[in-house]
Coordinates of C-alpha atoms in Angstrom, one line a residue:
X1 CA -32.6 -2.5 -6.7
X2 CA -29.4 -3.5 -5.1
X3 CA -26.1 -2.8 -6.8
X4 CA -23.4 -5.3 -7.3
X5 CA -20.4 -4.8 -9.1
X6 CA -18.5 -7.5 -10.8
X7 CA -15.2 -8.2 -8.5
X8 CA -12.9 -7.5 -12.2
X9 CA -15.2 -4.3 -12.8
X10 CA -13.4 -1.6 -14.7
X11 CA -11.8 1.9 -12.9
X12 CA -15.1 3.4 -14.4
X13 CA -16.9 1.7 -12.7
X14 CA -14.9 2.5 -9.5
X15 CA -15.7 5.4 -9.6
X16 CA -19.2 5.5 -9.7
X17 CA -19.8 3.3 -7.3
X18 CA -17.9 5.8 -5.4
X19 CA -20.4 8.0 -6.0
X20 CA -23.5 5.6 -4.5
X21 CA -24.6 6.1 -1.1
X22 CA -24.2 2.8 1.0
X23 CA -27.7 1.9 0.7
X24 CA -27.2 1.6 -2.9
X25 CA -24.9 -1.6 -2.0
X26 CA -26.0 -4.8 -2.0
X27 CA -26.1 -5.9 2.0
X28 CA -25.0 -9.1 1.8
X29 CA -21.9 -8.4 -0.4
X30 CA -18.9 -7.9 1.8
X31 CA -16.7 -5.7 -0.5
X32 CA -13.5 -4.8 0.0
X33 CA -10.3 -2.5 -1.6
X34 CA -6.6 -1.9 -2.1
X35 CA -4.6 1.3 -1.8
X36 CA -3.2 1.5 -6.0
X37 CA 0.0 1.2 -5.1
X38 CA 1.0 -0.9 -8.8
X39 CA 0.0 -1.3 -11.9
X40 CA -4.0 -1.4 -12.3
X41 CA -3.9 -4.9 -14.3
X42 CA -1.8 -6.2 -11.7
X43 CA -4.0 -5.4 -8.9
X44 CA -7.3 -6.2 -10.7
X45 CA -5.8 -10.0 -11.4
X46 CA -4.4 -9.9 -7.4
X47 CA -7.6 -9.0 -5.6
X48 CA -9.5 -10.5 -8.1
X49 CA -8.3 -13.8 -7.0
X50 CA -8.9 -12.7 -3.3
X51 CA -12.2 -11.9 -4.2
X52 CA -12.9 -15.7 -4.8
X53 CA -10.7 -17.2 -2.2
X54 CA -12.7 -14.7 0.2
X55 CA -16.1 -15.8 -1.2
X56 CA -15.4 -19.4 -1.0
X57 CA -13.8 -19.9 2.4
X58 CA -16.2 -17.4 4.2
X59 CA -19.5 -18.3 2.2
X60 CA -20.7 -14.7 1.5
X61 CA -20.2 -13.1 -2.0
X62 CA -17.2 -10.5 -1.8
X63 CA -16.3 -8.1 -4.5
X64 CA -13.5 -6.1 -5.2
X65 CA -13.8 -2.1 -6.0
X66 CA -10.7 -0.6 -7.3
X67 CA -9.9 2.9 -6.1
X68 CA -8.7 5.8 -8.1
X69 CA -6.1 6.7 -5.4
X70 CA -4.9 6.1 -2.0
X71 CA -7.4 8.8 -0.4
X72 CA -10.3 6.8 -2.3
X73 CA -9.8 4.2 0.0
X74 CA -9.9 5.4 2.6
X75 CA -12.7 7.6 2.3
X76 CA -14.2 4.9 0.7
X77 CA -13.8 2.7 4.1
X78 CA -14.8 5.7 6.5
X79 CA -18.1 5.7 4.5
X80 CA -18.7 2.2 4.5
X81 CA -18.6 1.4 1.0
X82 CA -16.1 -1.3 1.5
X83 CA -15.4 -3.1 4.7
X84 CA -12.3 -4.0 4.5
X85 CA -9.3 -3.3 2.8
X86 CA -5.4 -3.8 2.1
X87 CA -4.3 -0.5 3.0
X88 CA -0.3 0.7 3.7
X89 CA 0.9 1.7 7.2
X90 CA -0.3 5.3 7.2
X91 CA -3.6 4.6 4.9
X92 CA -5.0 2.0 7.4
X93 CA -3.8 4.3 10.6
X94 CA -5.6 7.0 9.1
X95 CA -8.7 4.9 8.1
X96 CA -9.0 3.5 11.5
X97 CA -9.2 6.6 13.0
X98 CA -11.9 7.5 11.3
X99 CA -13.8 4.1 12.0
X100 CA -14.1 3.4 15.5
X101 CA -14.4 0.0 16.0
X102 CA -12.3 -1.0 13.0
X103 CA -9.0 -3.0 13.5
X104 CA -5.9 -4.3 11.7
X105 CA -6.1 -8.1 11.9
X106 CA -3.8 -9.1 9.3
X107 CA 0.1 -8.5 7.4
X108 CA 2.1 -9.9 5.3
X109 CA 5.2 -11.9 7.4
X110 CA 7.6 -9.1 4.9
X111 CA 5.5 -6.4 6.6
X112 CA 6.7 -6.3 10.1
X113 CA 10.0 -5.2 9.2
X114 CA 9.4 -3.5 5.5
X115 CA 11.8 -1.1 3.7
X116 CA 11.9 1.4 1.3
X117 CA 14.7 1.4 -1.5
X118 CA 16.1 4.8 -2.7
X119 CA 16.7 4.5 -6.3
X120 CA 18.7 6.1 -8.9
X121 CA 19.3 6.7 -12.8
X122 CA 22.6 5.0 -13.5
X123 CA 23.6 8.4 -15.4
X124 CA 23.9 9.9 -11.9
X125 CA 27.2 7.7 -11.0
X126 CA 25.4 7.3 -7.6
X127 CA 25.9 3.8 -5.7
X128 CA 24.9 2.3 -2.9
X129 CA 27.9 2.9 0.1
X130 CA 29.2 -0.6 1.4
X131 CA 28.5 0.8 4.9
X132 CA 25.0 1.8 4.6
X133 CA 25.4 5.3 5.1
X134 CA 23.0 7.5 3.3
X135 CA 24.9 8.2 -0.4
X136 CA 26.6 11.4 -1.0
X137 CA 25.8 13.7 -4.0
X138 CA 21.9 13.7 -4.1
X139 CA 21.6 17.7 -3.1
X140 CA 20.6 19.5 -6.3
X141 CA 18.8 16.8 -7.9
X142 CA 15.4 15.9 -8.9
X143 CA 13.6 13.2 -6.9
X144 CA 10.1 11.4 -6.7
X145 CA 7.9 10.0 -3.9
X146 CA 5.3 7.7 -5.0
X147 CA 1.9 8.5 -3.9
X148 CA 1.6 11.3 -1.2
X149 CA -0.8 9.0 1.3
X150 CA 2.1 6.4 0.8
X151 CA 4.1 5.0 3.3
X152 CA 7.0 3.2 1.8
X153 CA 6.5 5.6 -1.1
X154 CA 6.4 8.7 0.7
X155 CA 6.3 8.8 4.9
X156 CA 9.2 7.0 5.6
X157 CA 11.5 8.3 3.0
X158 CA 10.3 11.6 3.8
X159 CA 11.1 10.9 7.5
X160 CA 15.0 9.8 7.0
X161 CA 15.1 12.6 4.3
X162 CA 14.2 15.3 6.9
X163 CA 16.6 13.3 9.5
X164 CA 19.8 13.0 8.1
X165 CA 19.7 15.8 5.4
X166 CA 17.9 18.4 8.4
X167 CA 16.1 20.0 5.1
X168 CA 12.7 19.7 3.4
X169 CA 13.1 17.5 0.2
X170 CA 11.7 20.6 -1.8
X171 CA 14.8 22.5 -0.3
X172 CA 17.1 19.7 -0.5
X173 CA 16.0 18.6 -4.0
X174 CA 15.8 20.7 -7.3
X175 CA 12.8 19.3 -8.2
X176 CA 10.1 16.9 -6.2
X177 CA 7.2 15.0 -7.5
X178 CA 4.8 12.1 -6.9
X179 CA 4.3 9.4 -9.5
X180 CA 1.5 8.1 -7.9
X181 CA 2.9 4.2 -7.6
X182 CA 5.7 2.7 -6.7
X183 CA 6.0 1.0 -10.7
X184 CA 6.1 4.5 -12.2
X185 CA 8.4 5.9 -10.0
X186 CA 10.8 2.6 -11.0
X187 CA 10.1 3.9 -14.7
X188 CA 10.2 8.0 -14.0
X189 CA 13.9 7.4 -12.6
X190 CA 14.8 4.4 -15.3
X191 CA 14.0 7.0 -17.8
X192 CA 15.8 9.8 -16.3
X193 CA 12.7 11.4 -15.6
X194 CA 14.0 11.6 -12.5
X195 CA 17.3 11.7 -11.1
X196 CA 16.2 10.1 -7.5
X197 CA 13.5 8.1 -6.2
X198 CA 11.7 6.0 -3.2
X199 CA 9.7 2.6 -3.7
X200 CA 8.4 -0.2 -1.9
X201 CA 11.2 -2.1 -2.5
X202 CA 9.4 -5.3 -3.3
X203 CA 8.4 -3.6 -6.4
X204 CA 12.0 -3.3 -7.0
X205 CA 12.8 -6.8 -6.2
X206 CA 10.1 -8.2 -8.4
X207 CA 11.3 -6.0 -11.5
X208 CA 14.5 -8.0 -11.1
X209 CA 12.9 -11.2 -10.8
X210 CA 11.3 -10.9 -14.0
X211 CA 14.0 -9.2 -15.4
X212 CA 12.7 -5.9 -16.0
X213 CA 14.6 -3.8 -17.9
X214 CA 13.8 -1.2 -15.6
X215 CA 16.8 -1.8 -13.5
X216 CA 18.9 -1.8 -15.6
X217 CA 19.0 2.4 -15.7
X218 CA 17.8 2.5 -11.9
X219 CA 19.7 1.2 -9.3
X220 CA 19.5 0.8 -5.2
X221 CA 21.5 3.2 -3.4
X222 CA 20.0 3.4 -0.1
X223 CA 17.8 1.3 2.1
X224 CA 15.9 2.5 4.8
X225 CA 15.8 1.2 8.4
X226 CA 12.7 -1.6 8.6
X227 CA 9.5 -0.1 9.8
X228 CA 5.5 -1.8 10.0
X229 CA 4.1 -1.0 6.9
X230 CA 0.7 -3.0 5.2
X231 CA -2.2 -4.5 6.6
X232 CA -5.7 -5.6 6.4
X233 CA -8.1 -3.7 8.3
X234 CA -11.7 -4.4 8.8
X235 CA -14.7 -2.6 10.2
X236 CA -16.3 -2.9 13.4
X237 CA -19.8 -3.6 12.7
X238 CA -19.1 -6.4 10.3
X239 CA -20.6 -9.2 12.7
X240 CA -23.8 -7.1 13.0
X241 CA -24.2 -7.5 9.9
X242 CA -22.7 -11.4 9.0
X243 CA -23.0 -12.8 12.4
X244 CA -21.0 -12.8 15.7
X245 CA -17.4 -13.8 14.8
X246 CA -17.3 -12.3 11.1
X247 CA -14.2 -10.5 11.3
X248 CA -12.4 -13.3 13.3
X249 CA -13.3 -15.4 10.8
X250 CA -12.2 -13.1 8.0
X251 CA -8.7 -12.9 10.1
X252 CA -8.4 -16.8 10.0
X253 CA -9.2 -17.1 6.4
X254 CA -6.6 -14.7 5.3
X255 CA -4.1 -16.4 7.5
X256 CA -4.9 -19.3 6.4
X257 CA -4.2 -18.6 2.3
X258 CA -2.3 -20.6 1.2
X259 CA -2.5 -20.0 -2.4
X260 CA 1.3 -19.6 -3.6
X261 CA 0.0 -18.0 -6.9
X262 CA -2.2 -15.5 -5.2
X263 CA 0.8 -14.6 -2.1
X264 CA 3.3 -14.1 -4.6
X265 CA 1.4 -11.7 -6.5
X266 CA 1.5 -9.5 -3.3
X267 CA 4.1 -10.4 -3.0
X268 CA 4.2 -12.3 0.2
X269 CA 5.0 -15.4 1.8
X270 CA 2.3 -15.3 4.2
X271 CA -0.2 -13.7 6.3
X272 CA 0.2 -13.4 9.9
X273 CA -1.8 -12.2 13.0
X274 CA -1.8 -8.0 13.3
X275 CA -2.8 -5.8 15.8
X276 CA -3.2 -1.8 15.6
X277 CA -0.8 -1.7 18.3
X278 CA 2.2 -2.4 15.4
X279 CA 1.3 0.3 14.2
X280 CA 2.2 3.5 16.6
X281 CA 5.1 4.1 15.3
X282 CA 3.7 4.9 11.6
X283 CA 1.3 6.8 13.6
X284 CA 3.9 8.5 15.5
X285 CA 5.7 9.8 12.4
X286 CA 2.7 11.0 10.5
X287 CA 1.9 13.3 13.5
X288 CA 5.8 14.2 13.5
X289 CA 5.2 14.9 10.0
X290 CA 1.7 16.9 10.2
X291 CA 0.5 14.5 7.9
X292 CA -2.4 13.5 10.6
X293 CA -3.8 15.4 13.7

């Protein structure tokens, strides 16, 4: 009997439908995941959403599978358990290397020039320089990436780290570690956890929105040069199995969402057009960083 997992289902669940061959799946379901980059109730109310936007524009049923971790989804895209997913710069470069065929067709209009924000526990006396130059006085402490398959969390910061510091972080910094999401590395250095760390900086940006008292013990003190960072990226046997066109007409429905509740729970103002091509240069510094072949 086919398998189908409610689109809210709970991380347990996750996880064993990790475990399920594809043929376990029910054919007909397109189902789809998200690298955890936030808080789990955040994304299961995001994608959630997507989920039914998804179902009702394309006239399939969709379903959403949370993954424990970045490396879940993509290994959960290589083995065709999901067909398409949100993935960051380096998770959907290295998923579509793994599936030929599949392609980015879709980013946020934030995404072709993202940032990462380098943050800091107020107790540090660190600020951000007027000029932009990298901040002074961060040798010696302790710092945090967010997930290691990250890119705003992890690739790029660990990219300008090696450039303008010419050290490892684990020989620059007393101590390194990875949160695991962007919102716990905001808390980790709120709490003095950790002296240092990197985020997506619209993470940061929302905290302040709502107010979060979060930054009010971690502050911005350096902001990376823009790079291409998320994107949704599909497989390339989806119209075998939904019909000639599938993924051009997934493209054009997530373009054309419109939903202002469910973009600025991404947060994003739209979705535009993408191409794999925007994505060498995330490519380029993985390879730079050994992070792929």
């Amino acid at each position: 009997m086919p398998i189908r997992l409610n689109r809210r289902a709970l991380p347990l669940a996750a996880l064993l439908f990790a475990a399920l061959p594809a043929a376990a799946q029910d054919p007909a379901t397109l189902y789809f995941s998200a690298i955890p980059d936030d808080d789990e109730t955040r994304l299961q109310e995001r994608f959630g959403k997507v989920a039914d936007y998804l179902e009702e524009t394309l006239g399939v049923p969709v379903a959403y599978v949370p993954v424990k971790d970045y490396a879940a989804s993509v290994t959960a895209f290589r083995n065709d358990q999901i067909q398409l997913a949100w993935f960051g710069g380096l998770s959907g470069v290295q998923a579509r290397r793994m599936v030929p065929g599949s392609r980015a067709i879709a980013q946020g209009t934030e995404d072709e020039s993202f940032v990462t924000y380098f943050i800091a526990n107020t107790d540090t006396g660190l600020t951000e320089p007027e000029d932009g130059t990298f901040p002074e006085g961060l040798e010696g402490l302790s710092f945090t990436f967010g997930a290691q398959g990250s890119t705003s969390g992890r690739l790029m910061p660990e990219y300008h780290l090696r450039e303008i510091t010419g050290q490892a972080p684990q020989d620059f910094f007393s101590d390194v570690g990875f949160s695991g999401d962007h919102g716990q590395t905001l808390r980790l250095v709120a709490s003095g956890a950790y002296d240092v760390g990197a985020l997506n900086y619209s993470v940061y940006e929302q905290a302040l929105t709502e107010g979060a008292p979060e930054v009010e013990t971690a502050t911005v003190i350096w902001r990376t040069p823009p790079y291409p960072d998320y994107n949704w990226t599909i497989r390339g046997d989806v119209d075998t199995r939904w019909g000639e066109g599938f993924a051009d007409r997934v493209q054009a429905a997530l373009i054309a969402l419109d939903d202002a509740e469910i973009l600025e729970s991404f947060p994003r103002s739209a979705f535009i057009e993408a191409s794999d091509a925007l994505y060498a240069p995330i490519e380029d510094t993985a390879r730079e960083l050994d992070l792929i072949d």
